[in-house]
Short mmCIF file of C-alpha atoms (C1' of nucleotides) in Angstrom, two decimals:
data_model
loop_
_atom_site.label_atom_id
_atom_site.label_comp_id
_atom_site.label_asym_id
_atom_site.label_seq_id
_atom_site.Cartn_x
_atom_site.Cartn_y
_atom_site.Cartn_z
CA MET A 277 -26.23 -49.27 -1.94
CA VAL A 278 -25.23 -45.91 -3.38
CA GLN A 279 -21.53 -45.31 -3.19
CA LYS A 280 -20.51 -42.20 -1.37
CA SER A 281 -16.98 -41.79 -2.64
CA LYS A 282 -14.99 -38.62 -2.13
CA GLY A 283 -13.42 -38.77 -5.56
CA PRO A 284 -14.33 -36.72 -8.59
CA PRO A 285 -18.02 -35.87 -8.99
CA ILE A 286 -19.71 -39.02 -10.24
CA ALA A 287 -22.99 -38.44 -11.96
CA ALA A 288 -25.28 -40.39 -9.72
CA PRO A 289 -28.94 -39.42 -9.37
CA GLU A 290 -28.20 -35.95 -10.63
CA PRO A 291 -29.70 -35.05 -14.00
CA PRO A 292 -27.02 -35.85 -16.59
CA LYS A 293 -27.94 -32.78 -18.61
CA ARG A 294 -30.01 -34.51 -21.21
CA ARG A 295 -30.58 -32.73 -24.43
CA GLY A 296 -33.98 -32.05 -25.88
CA ARG A 297 -37.29 -31.62 -24.21
CA PRO A 298 -37.20 -32.98 -20.69
CA ARG A 299 -39.35 -35.92 -19.73
CA ALA A 300 -42.61 -35.22 -18.03
CA TYR A 301 -42.39 -38.50 -16.11
CA GLU A 302 -39.91 -40.59 -14.20
CA PRO A 303 -39.42 -43.90 -15.93
CA ASP A 304 -38.94 -45.68 -12.63
CA VAL A 305 -42.18 -44.57 -11.06
CA ALA A 306 -44.05 -45.10 -14.31
CA LEU A 307 -42.79 -48.67 -14.47
CA GLY A 308 -43.93 -49.10 -10.90
CA LYS A 309 -47.43 -47.99 -11.80
CA ALA A 310 -47.51 -50.32 -14.76
CA LEU A 311 -46.40 -53.17 -12.54
CA ASP A 312 -49.20 -52.37 -10.12
CA LEU A 313 -51.76 -52.62 -12.87
CA PHE A 314 -50.38 -55.80 -14.39
CA ARG A 315 -50.18 -57.45 -11.01
CA THR A 316 -53.83 -56.91 -10.28
CA GLN A 317 -55.39 -57.28 -13.70
CA GLY A 318 -52.99 -59.42 -15.65
CA PHE A 319 -51.70 -58.83 -19.15
CA ALA A 320 -54.77 -59.29 -21.32
CA ALA A 321 -57.17 -57.41 -19.07
CA THR A 322 -54.94 -54.35 -18.92
CA SER A 323 -55.35 -51.93 -21.80
CA LEU A 324 -52.89 -49.36 -23.03
CA ASP A 325 -55.36 -46.72 -21.94
CA ASP A 326 -55.30 -48.11 -18.42
CA LEU A 327 -51.52 -47.99 -18.48
CA SER A 328 -51.51 -44.55 -19.99
CA GLU A 329 -53.81 -43.19 -17.34
CA ALA A 330 -51.99 -44.87 -14.45
CA THR A 331 -48.55 -43.75 -15.54
CA GLY A 332 -49.60 -40.30 -16.67
CA MET A 333 -47.82 -40.96 -19.95
CA ASN A 334 -49.75 -40.99 -23.16
CA ARG A 335 -49.44 -43.96 -25.41
CA PRO A 336 -46.67 -42.81 -27.72
CA SER A 337 -44.52 -41.90 -24.73
CA LEU A 338 -45.16 -45.29 -23.20
CA TYR A 339 -44.23 -46.88 -26.45
CA GLY A 340 -41.08 -44.86 -26.78
CA ALA A 341 -39.95 -45.52 -23.24
CA PHE A 342 -40.77 -49.20 -22.83
CA GLY A 343 -41.76 -50.60 -26.20
CA ASP A 344 -45.05 -52.32 -26.84
CA LYS A 345 -47.38 -53.77 -24.25
CA ARG A 346 -45.62 -57.11 -24.09
CA GLU A 347 -42.23 -55.52 -23.57
CA LEU A 348 -43.68 -53.36 -20.85
CA TYR A 349 -45.08 -56.46 -19.20
CA ILE A 350 -41.71 -58.14 -19.36
CA LYS A 351 -39.95 -55.11 -17.92
CA SER A 352 -42.58 -54.91 -15.20
CA TYR A 353 -42.02 -58.53 -14.34
CA GLN A 354 -38.27 -58.08 -14.19
CA ARG A 355 -38.74 -55.17 -11.88
CA TYR A 356 -41.02 -57.24 -9.67
CA ARG A 357 -38.38 -59.90 -9.45
CA GLU A 358 -35.75 -57.37 -8.48
CA GLN A 359 -37.94 -55.99 -5.74
CA ALA A 360 -38.89 -59.41 -4.43
CA ARG A 361 -35.29 -60.51 -4.48
CA ALA A 362 -34.16 -57.37 -2.70
CA SER A 363 -36.66 -57.89 0.07
CA MET A 364 -35.53 -61.46 0.73
CA VAL A 365 -31.89 -61.70 -0.12
CA GLU A 366 -30.67 -60.37 3.17
CA ILE A 367 -32.88 -62.68 5.14
CA PHE A 368 -31.59 -65.64 3.16
CA ARG A 369 -28.04 -64.46 3.75
CA ALA A 370 -28.40 -63.68 7.43
CA ASP A 371 -27.09 -66.06 10.02
CA LEU A 372 -30.25 -66.86 11.91
CA PRO A 373 -31.74 -69.98 13.41
CA LEU A 374 -33.63 -71.94 10.76
CA ARG A 375 -37.08 -71.36 12.15
CA GLU A 376 -36.58 -67.65 12.49
CA ARG A 377 -35.18 -67.39 9.02
CA LEU A 378 -38.16 -69.19 7.57
CA GLU A 379 -40.56 -67.06 9.55
CA ARG A 380 -39.00 -63.92 8.17
CA ILE A 381 -38.97 -65.16 4.60
CA PHE A 382 -42.63 -66.05 4.69
CA ALA A 383 -43.52 -62.81 6.41
CA SER A 384 -41.70 -60.92 3.70
CA ALA A 385 -43.51 -62.85 0.99
CA LEU A 386 -46.88 -62.28 2.62
CA ALA A 387 -46.21 -58.58 2.83
CA ILE A 388 -45.73 -58.52 -0.93
CA TYR A 389 -48.72 -60.72 -1.67
CA LEU A 390 -51.16 -58.86 0.56
CA SER A 391 -50.19 -55.38 -0.55
CA GLY A 392 -52.39 -53.48 -2.94
CA GLU A 393 -54.91 -50.69 -2.78
CA THR A 394 -57.80 -52.66 -4.17
CA GLY A 395 -56.95 -55.89 -2.40
CA PRO A 396 -54.29 -58.59 -2.21
CA ARG A 397 -52.52 -59.27 -5.47
CA GLY A 398 -50.52 -62.39 -4.79
CA CYS A 399 -47.25 -63.28 -6.45
CA PHE A 400 -46.59 -61.93 -9.92
CA THR A 401 -44.60 -65.00 -10.86
CA VAL A 402 -47.56 -67.18 -10.03
CA VAL A 403 -49.96 -64.85 -11.83
CA THR A 404 -47.76 -64.90 -14.89
CA ALA A 405 -47.35 -68.65 -14.77
CA ALA A 406 -51.12 -68.96 -14.70
CA SER A 407 -51.63 -66.75 -17.72
CA GLU A 408 -48.97 -65.75 -20.21
CA ALA A 409 -46.48 -68.50 -19.48
CA VAL A 410 -48.35 -71.13 -21.47
CA GLY A 411 -48.29 -69.27 -24.74
CA ASP A 412 -45.15 -67.18 -24.65
CA PRO A 413 -41.83 -69.04 -24.52
CA GLU A 414 -39.80 -66.01 -23.49
CA ILE A 415 -42.10 -65.18 -20.61
CA ARG A 416 -42.26 -68.83 -19.68
CA ALA A 417 -38.49 -68.92 -19.42
CA MET A 418 -38.53 -66.00 -17.03
CA VAL A 419 -41.17 -67.65 -14.89
CA LEU A 420 -39.19 -70.86 -14.81
CA ASP A 421 -36.18 -68.90 -13.71
CA GLY A 422 -38.21 -67.25 -10.98
CA LEU A 423 -39.47 -70.57 -9.69
CA SER A 424 -36.07 -72.18 -9.64
CA GLU A 425 -34.41 -69.18 -8.06
CA LEU A 426 -36.71 -69.56 -5.10
CA ASP A 427 -36.19 -73.31 -4.97
CA LYS A 428 -32.45 -72.83 -4.93
CA ALA A 429 -32.51 -70.19 -2.25
CA PHE A 430 -34.59 -72.43 0.00
CA ALA A 431 -32.41 -75.44 -0.75
CA ASN A 432 -29.34 -73.48 0.21
CA CYS A 433 -31.06 -72.41 3.36
CA PHE A 434 -31.88 -75.97 4.41
CA ARG A 435 -28.47 -77.23 3.41
CA ARG A 436 -26.78 -74.76 5.69
CA ALA A 437 -29.20 -75.55 8.48
CA LYS A 438 -28.40 -79.22 8.13
CA GLU A 439 -24.67 -78.55 8.28
CA LYS A 440 -25.22 -76.62 11.46
CA GLY A 441 -27.08 -79.56 12.94
CA GLU A 442 -30.48 -77.93 12.92
CA LEU A 443 -31.97 -80.75 10.90
CA ALA A 444 -31.82 -84.51 11.10
CA ASP A 445 -29.22 -86.26 8.98
CA SER A 446 -32.00 -87.91 7.04
CA ALA A 447 -33.56 -84.60 6.05
CA ASP A 448 -33.33 -83.83 2.35
CA PRO A 449 -32.73 -80.10 1.73
CA VAL A 450 -34.09 -80.28 -1.81
CA VAL A 451 -37.34 -81.87 -0.71
CA LEU A 452 -37.74 -79.38 2.09
CA ALA A 453 -37.05 -76.56 -0.34
CA GLN A 454 -39.79 -77.78 -2.64
CA LEU A 455 -42.14 -77.88 0.32
CA ALA A 456 -41.20 -74.35 1.24
CA SER A 457 -41.76 -73.18 -2.34
CA ALA A 458 -45.07 -75.00 -2.39
CA THR A 459 -46.07 -73.11 0.73
CA ILE A 460 -45.11 -69.87 -0.95
CA HIS A 461 -47.22 -70.79 -3.94
CA THR A 462 -50.25 -71.82 -1.95
CA ILE A 463 -50.33 -68.60 0.05
CA ALA A 464 -49.84 -66.63 -3.15
CA ILE A 465 -52.92 -68.23 -4.65
CA ARG A 466 -55.01 -68.09 -1.53
CA SER A 467 -54.18 -64.46 -0.94
CA ARG A 468 -55.65 -63.61 -4.34
CA ALA A 469 -58.82 -65.38 -3.35
CA ARG A 470 -58.85 -63.11 -0.29
CA VAL A 471 -58.27 -65.87 2.23
CA PRO A 472 -57.91 -63.95 5.50
CA ARG A 473 -54.42 -63.30 6.76
CA LYS A 474 -54.99 -65.39 9.87
CA GLU A 475 -55.47 -68.49 7.79
CA LEU A 476 -52.41 -67.73 5.73
CA ASP A 477 -50.36 -67.29 8.91
CA ALA A 478 -51.66 -70.61 10.16
CA ILE A 479 -50.65 -72.33 6.94
CA VAL A 480 -47.18 -70.84 7.18
CA LYS A 481 -46.81 -71.83 10.81
CA GLY A 482 -47.95 -75.39 10.16
CA ALA A 483 -45.59 -75.75 7.24
CA ILE A 484 -42.65 -74.42 9.23
CA ASP A 485 -43.43 -76.79 12.08
CA VAL A 486 -43.27 -79.71 9.73
CA MET A 487 -40.16 -78.50 7.91
CA VAL A 488 -38.03 -77.86 10.98
CA GLY A 489 -39.35 -80.92 12.74
CA VAL A 490 -38.71 -83.46 10.05
CA LYS A 491 -37.02 -86.46 11.54
CA GLY A 492 -36.97 -88.71 8.60
CA MET B 276 -73.08 -94.21 -13.73
CA VAL B 277 -76.09 -94.41 -16.03
CA GLN B 278 -78.93 -96.26 -14.46
CA LYS B 279 -80.18 -99.25 -16.39
CA SER B 280 -83.53 -99.86 -14.73
CA LYS B 281 -86.13 -102.19 -16.18
CA GLY B 282 -89.05 -99.97 -15.21
CA PRO B 283 -91.13 -97.74 -17.47
CA PRO B 284 -89.25 -95.95 -20.24
CA ILE B 285 -87.46 -93.08 -18.58
CA ALA B 286 -86.58 -90.28 -20.93
CA ALA B 287 -82.85 -90.38 -20.58
CA PRO B 288 -80.66 -89.34 -23.49
CA GLU B 289 -83.53 -89.74 -25.90
CA PRO B 290 -84.72 -86.57 -27.64
CA PRO B 291 -87.68 -85.22 -25.64
CA LYS B 292 -89.38 -84.06 -28.82
CA ARG B 293 -88.51 -80.41 -28.52
CA ARG B 294 -90.45 -77.99 -30.59
CA GLY B 295 -88.86 -75.61 -33.04
CA ARG B 296 -85.70 -75.90 -35.04
CA PRO B 297 -83.35 -78.50 -33.60
CA ARG B 298 -79.99 -77.50 -32.25
CA ALA B 299 -77.00 -77.90 -34.46
CA TYR B 300 -74.76 -78.51 -31.45
CA GLU B 301 -74.66 -80.48 -28.24
CA PRO B 302 -74.52 -78.12 -25.30
CA ASP B 303 -72.36 -80.52 -23.32
CA VAL B 304 -69.63 -80.85 -25.88
CA ALA B 305 -69.77 -77.15 -26.65
CA LEU B 306 -69.24 -76.36 -22.99
CA GLY B 307 -66.32 -78.74 -23.00
CA LYS B 308 -64.72 -76.89 -25.88
CA ALA B 309 -65.25 -73.57 -24.16
CA LEU B 310 -63.66 -74.96 -21.03
CA ASP B 311 -60.67 -76.09 -23.05
CA LEU B 312 -60.17 -72.61 -24.39
CA PHE B 313 -60.63 -70.83 -21.09
CA ARG B 314 -58.27 -73.23 -19.36
CA THR B 315 -55.43 -72.48 -21.73
CA GLN B 316 -55.97 -68.82 -22.50
CA GLY B 317 -57.86 -67.45 -19.52
CA PHE B 318 -60.92 -65.25 -19.58
CA ALA B 319 -59.64 -61.99 -20.99
CA ALA B 320 -57.48 -63.51 -23.70
CA THR B 321 -60.32 -65.64 -25.06
CA SER B 322 -62.55 -63.84 -27.53
CA LEU B 323 -66.09 -64.66 -28.48
CA ASP B 324 -64.81 -65.43 -31.95
CA ASP B 325 -62.42 -67.99 -30.48
CA LEU B 326 -65.28 -69.54 -28.55
CA SER B 327 -67.55 -69.44 -31.54
CA GLU B 328 -65.03 -71.20 -33.72
CA ALA B 329 -64.13 -73.82 -31.13
CA THR B 330 -67.70 -74.71 -30.28
CA GLY B 331 -69.01 -74.48 -33.82
CA MET B 332 -71.79 -72.23 -32.52
CA ASN B 333 -72.14 -68.71 -33.79
CA ARG B 334 -72.30 -65.92 -31.30
CA PRO B 335 -76.07 -65.56 -30.98
CA SER B 336 -76.37 -69.28 -30.31
CA LEU B 337 -73.63 -69.10 -27.71
CA TYR B 338 -75.38 -66.22 -26.08
CA GLY B 339 -78.72 -67.97 -26.11
CA ALA B 340 -77.37 -71.18 -24.69
CA PHE B 341 -74.97 -69.95 -22.03
CA GLY B 342 -75.46 -66.23 -21.60
CA ASP B 343 -72.67 -63.72 -21.97
CA LYS B 344 -68.98 -64.44 -21.84
CA ARG B 345 -68.74 -64.21 -18.08
CA GLU B 346 -71.63 -66.61 -17.56
CA LEU B 347 -70.02 -69.01 -19.97
CA TYR B 348 -66.81 -68.79 -18.00
CA ILE B 349 -68.62 -69.51 -14.78
CA LYS B 350 -70.44 -72.49 -16.29
CA SER B 351 -67.14 -73.74 -17.68
CA TYR B 352 -65.54 -73.48 -14.29
CA GLN B 353 -68.39 -75.35 -12.64
CA ARG B 354 -68.05 -78.07 -15.17
CA TYR B 355 -64.32 -78.28 -14.52
CA ARG B 356 -64.98 -78.69 -10.85
CA GLU B 357 -67.45 -81.48 -11.50
CA GLN B 358 -64.96 -83.31 -13.66
CA ALA B 359 -62.11 -82.86 -11.22
CA ARG B 360 -64.29 -83.98 -8.35
CA ALA B 361 -65.48 -87.00 -10.27
CA SER B 362 -61.94 -88.10 -11.02
CA MET B 363 -60.89 -87.94 -7.36
CA VAL B 364 -63.89 -88.71 -5.23
CA GLU B 365 -63.56 -92.44 -5.50
CA ILE B 366 -59.90 -92.38 -4.61
CA PHE B 367 -60.65 -90.27 -1.55
CA ARG B 368 -63.41 -92.67 -0.60
CA ALA B 369 -61.50 -95.87 -1.22
CA ASP B 370 -60.05 -97.83 1.65
CA LEU B 371 -56.41 -97.77 0.74
CA PRO B 372 -53.17 -97.34 2.64
CA LEU B 373 -52.38 -93.67 3.11
CA ARG B 374 -49.38 -93.57 0.84
CA GLU B 375 -51.14 -95.30 -1.97
CA ARG B 376 -54.14 -93.07 -1.65
CA LEU B 377 -51.99 -89.98 -1.85
CA GLU B 378 -50.08 -91.33 -4.81
CA ARG B 379 -53.28 -91.90 -6.70
CA ILE B 380 -54.72 -88.50 -5.84
CA PHE B 381 -51.63 -86.72 -7.08
CA ALA B 382 -51.44 -88.88 -10.16
CA SER B 383 -55.03 -88.02 -10.94
CA ALA B 384 -54.34 -84.31 -10.47
CA LEU B 385 -51.26 -84.43 -12.65
CA ALA B 386 -53.21 -86.15 -15.39
CA ILE B 387 -55.60 -83.21 -15.42
CA TYR B 388 -52.90 -80.58 -15.25
CA LEU B 389 -50.71 -82.05 -17.96
CA SER B 390 -53.52 -82.71 -20.42
CA GLY B 391 -54.01 -80.43 -23.37
CA GLU B 392 -53.27 -80.43 -27.06
CA THR B 393 -51.08 -77.37 -27.05
CA GLY B 394 -49.37 -78.11 -23.75
CA PRO B 395 -50.06 -78.48 -20.04
CA ARG B 396 -52.81 -76.25 -18.74
CA GLY B 397 -52.56 -76.64 -14.99
CA CYS B 398 -55.45 -76.32 -12.59
CA PHE B 399 -58.37 -74.14 -13.61
CA THR B 400 -59.04 -73.16 -10.02
CA VAL B 401 -55.50 -71.86 -9.73
CA VAL B 402 -55.70 -70.12 -13.08
CA THR B 403 -58.94 -68.45 -12.08
CA ALA B 404 -57.58 -67.47 -8.69
CA ALA B 405 -54.67 -65.82 -10.45
CA SER B 406 -56.86 -63.81 -12.77
CA GLU B 407 -60.56 -63.17 -12.36
CA ALA B 408 -60.82 -63.93 -8.66
CA VAL B 409 -59.42 -60.57 -7.57
CA GLY B 410 -62.01 -58.47 -9.33
CA ASP B 411 -65.14 -60.59 -9.38
CA PRO B 412 -66.69 -61.49 -6.01
CA GLU B 413 -68.89 -64.24 -7.40
CA ILE B 414 -66.02 -65.95 -9.15
CA ARG B 415 -63.84 -65.45 -6.11
CA ALA B 416 -66.41 -67.24 -3.98
CA MET B 417 -66.34 -70.21 -6.31
CA VAL B 418 -62.56 -70.32 -6.20
CA LEU B 419 -62.59 -70.16 -2.42
CA ASP B 420 -65.02 -73.02 -2.39
CA GLY B 421 -62.79 -75.01 -4.68
CA LEU B 422 -59.75 -74.44 -2.51
CA SER B 423 -61.51 -75.38 0.69
CA GLU B 424 -63.14 -78.44 -0.85
CA LEU B 425 -59.70 -79.83 -1.57
CA ASP B 426 -58.43 -78.89 1.88
CA LYS B 427 -61.33 -80.68 3.50
CA ALA B 428 -60.95 -83.79 1.40
CA PHE B 429 -57.28 -84.04 2.32
CA ALA B 430 -57.99 -83.34 5.99
CA ASN B 431 -60.54 -86.12 6.04
CA CYS B 432 -58.03 -88.38 4.41
CA PHE B 433 -55.36 -87.72 7.03
CA ARG B 434 -57.84 -87.91 9.87
CA ARG B 435 -58.89 -91.39 8.86
CA ALA B 436 -55.28 -92.43 8.40
CA LYS B 437 -54.48 -91.24 11.88
CA GLU B 438 -57.40 -93.17 13.32
CA LYS B 439 -56.11 -96.26 11.61
CA GLY B 440 -52.70 -95.73 13.17
CA GLU B 441 -50.94 -94.83 9.96
CA LEU B 442 -49.75 -91.53 11.40
CA ALA B 443 -48.14 -90.49 14.65
CA ASP B 444 -50.44 -89.23 17.38
CA SER B 445 -48.77 -85.87 17.18
CA ALA B 446 -49.57 -85.46 13.46
CA ASP B 447 -52.07 -82.73 12.72
CA PRO B 448 -54.41 -83.71 9.87
CA VAL B 449 -55.26 -80.12 9.07
CA VAL B 450 -51.63 -79.10 8.73
CA LEU B 451 -50.89 -82.12 6.60
CA ALA B 452 -53.90 -81.33 4.44
CA GLN B 453 -52.63 -77.81 3.85
CA LEU B 454 -49.30 -79.26 2.86
CA ALA B 455 -50.99 -81.62 0.45
CA SER B 456 -53.00 -78.77 -1.05
CA ALA B 457 -49.84 -76.71 -1.32
CA THR B 458 -48.25 -79.55 -3.24
CA ILE B 459 -51.23 -79.62 -5.56
CA HIS B 460 -50.92 -75.90 -6.12
CA THR B 461 -47.20 -75.95 -6.75
CA ILE B 462 -47.44 -78.69 -9.37
CA ALA B 463 -50.37 -76.86 -10.96
CA ILE B 464 -48.26 -73.76 -11.37
CA ARG B 465 -45.11 -75.54 -12.42
CA SER B 466 -46.94 -77.61 -14.99
CA ARG B 467 -48.08 -74.42 -16.70
CA ALA B 468 -44.46 -73.31 -16.85
CA ARG B 469 -43.77 -76.61 -18.60
CA VAL B 470 -41.66 -78.06 -15.81
CA PRO B 471 -40.98 -81.61 -17.03
CA ARG B 472 -43.12 -84.36 -15.62
CA LYS B 473 -40.15 -86.03 -13.97
CA GLU B 474 -39.57 -83.05 -11.75
CA LEU B 475 -43.24 -82.86 -10.87
CA ASP B 476 -43.21 -86.54 -9.94
CA ALA B 477 -40.18 -85.94 -7.77
CA ILE B 478 -41.90 -83.08 -5.98
CA VAL B 479 -44.93 -85.26 -5.34
CA LYS B 480 -42.81 -88.13 -4.08
CA GLY B 481 -40.83 -85.90 -1.75
CA ALA B 482 -43.98 -84.34 -0.36
CA ILE B 483 -45.60 -87.71 0.23
CA ASP B 484 -42.48 -88.98 1.98
CA VAL B 485 -42.63 -86.08 4.37
CA MET B 486 -46.37 -86.30 4.93
CA VAL B 487 -46.54 -89.98 5.72
CA GLY B 488 -43.32 -89.89 7.69
CA VAL B 489 -44.16 -87.02 9.99
CA LYS B 490 -43.35 -88.00 13.51
CA GLY B 491 -44.07 -84.64 15.05
"C1'" DG C 27 -30.32 -15.85 -31.47
"C1'" DG C 28 -30.63 -20.10 -34.53
"C1'" DA C 29 -29.80 -25.06 -35.17
"C1'" DT C 30 -30.22 -29.46 -33.17
"C1'" DT C 31 -32.10 -32.95 -30.38
"C1'" DA C 32 -35.41 -35.26 -27.59
"C1'" DT C 33 -39.79 -35.62 -25.88
"C1'" DT C 34 -44.75 -34.64 -25.78
"C1'" DT C 35 -49.14 -34.09 -27.85
"C1'" DT C 36 -52.76 -34.85 -30.98
"C1'" DG C 37 -55.05 -37.69 -33.58
"C1'" DC C 38 -55.51 -41.22 -36.87
"C1'" DG C 39 -56.46 -45.90 -38.78
"C1'" DA C 40 -57.10 -50.69 -39.47
"C1'" DG C 41 -58.78 -54.18 -36.99
"C1'" DA C 42 -60.70 -56.71 -33.05
"C1'" DT C 43 -64.10 -56.77 -29.31
"C1'" DG C 44 -68.55 -58.01 -26.90
"C1'" DG C 45 -73.11 -57.88 -27.78
"C1'" DT C 46 -77.54 -57.63 -30.47
"C1'" DA C 47 -81.44 -57.10 -34.24
"C1'" DC C 48 -83.65 -59.34 -37.64
"C1'" DA C 49 -84.96 -62.42 -41.02
"C1'" DA C 50 -84.46 -67.10 -42.78
"C1'" DA C 51 -84.63 -72.00 -41.60
"C1'" DA C 52 -86.35 -76.17 -39.59
"C1'" DA C 53 -88.75 -78.60 -36.56
"C1'" DT C 54 -93.64 -79.61 -34.06
"C1'" DC C 55 -98.58 -78.77 -33.46
"C1'" DA C 56 -103.28 -78.15 -35.14
"C1'" DT D 83 -101.53 -77.18 -45.21
"C1'" DG D 84 -100.64 -73.31 -42.20
"C1'" DA D 85 -99.48 -71.43 -37.53
"C1'" DT D 86 -96.15 -71.68 -33.90
"C1'" DT D 87 -91.86 -72.22 -31.86
"C1'" DT D 88 -87.03 -72.49 -31.51
"C1'" DT D 89 -82.56 -72.03 -33.44
"C1'" DT D 90 -79.54 -70.42 -36.99
"C1'" DG D 91 -77.09 -67.18 -40.03
"C1'" DT D 92 -75.94 -62.59 -41.49
"C1'" DA D 93 -75.11 -58.31 -40.62
"C1'" DC D 94 -74.43 -54.62 -37.78
"C1'" DC D 95 -73.22 -51.44 -33.86
"C1'" DA D 96 -70.63 -48.84 -30.63
"C1'" DT D 97 -66.64 -49.36 -28.40
"C1'" DC D 98 -62.16 -50.46 -27.59
"C1'" DT D 99 -57.56 -52.24 -29.21
"C1'" DC D 100 -52.59 -51.47 -30.37
"C1'" DG D 101 -49.46 -49.08 -32.76
"C1'" DC D 102 -47.80 -45.14 -35.37
"C1'" DA D 103 -47.12 -40.66 -38.01
"C1'" DA D 104 -46.89 -35.83 -37.95
"C1'" DA D 105 -46.63 -31.72 -35.66
"C1'" DA D 106 -45.86 -28.99 -31.49
"C1'" DT D 107 -42.87 -28.09 -27.54
"C1'" DA D 108 -38.84 -27.43 -24.74
"C1'" DA D 109 -34.45 -28.19 -23.60
"C1'" DT D 110 -29.12 -27.93 -24.97
"C1'" DC D 111 -25.34 -26.68 -28.20
"C1'" DC D 112 -22.95 -23.37 -31.06
#
DNA sequence: GGATTATTTTGCGAGATGGTACAAAAATCA
DNA sequence: TGATTTTTGTACCATCTCGCAAAATAATCC
């Protein structure tokens, strides 16, 4: 949300008159390109040359703008999280019937997982968990945070649904949330193995049926 | 199960009098070491020097015995699948109450995922799906096979339980199987992020409660 | 215009990477 | 014993890796 105040001219997206030679790239789009590469190939399989070519920045510029490869990976991951969060937060917040809310969440997730020019790329949190998270404590902490953020959002969702009487009294919001997260994770993995969208939709539908229909 | 027949001497683990210089390694244990490395570090992050050191074979020997790095990865993955299958097949086959069967399956999976000297390593199928599967059709096919093998085993499990009256008539074995697989996948991912075992156990317990309690 | 500042560009360098050639070593076969 | 076969060990190659230093470029400030 960009504020559109009528007050004094606030420097928003206008160039803040930087000194020195102007950049030949936009950091935001460059980071997006880097994220694309990391999402498909992973950290180790992506070389600085790959990143340099994709972003249009040569290596020293990359280094100056984002730090070394690991820092760039971390910044890419943070950006992924922001994007993913942005695409879901309103659905989580909205006041919709439980089933519809879940349908929209999973549809939003699938849209992210199936996107990609060369093929589906899955969930970057899952990809990172499966690779760098074991050996790098800082990255692992971010992944853990990503996992629990989703768990919490789902738990909140089910808690509210229960309060509104959409679920049986015996239903446990935390357990249902873990099931919902598990469904997210399974479609993230399967999408990378190119399981056709129809099957993924069926998995989502089956999971939702169980989650909203739990009697105890 | 090694057969202990009384018939004529079958050349089993006895040296078949190979010609030429004898090997300084045992291919089976070397492959095991390679699998260990690949499971923790992934394909791209594991160098031939790493593999050479871990197996005790120098690079030419590695190459001669298993082919190039990719072939070694594929053979390692196949071996992982064999081991995982071996550790579960009897539980799937056994004639146990549904809940107990599920408990044992998940316990067996967790034992695999949490093992490792340097920390939990998760499921190699999931790790491979998250990395090499996108770019390598042959590897992707193996991963797909691994995913569907688990789905089918679970579906069979629930189908039999339903026939025995352990599940409501309205329960759908396929949907329940996908939920069980999803639970497997989520604990595989979380274990790599070092989620403590207690939480993983809780996730498994919650999922089982839902699966065996589904009324429809 | 000249000084200052920020960025780009070129290119380097030390080391790692996957893979291989070749000779020495160690066993069997004749 | 000597020929054959198989594996090992050393050394090497061409390529790629990440990161950085130095110089060139292009803007603003005075």
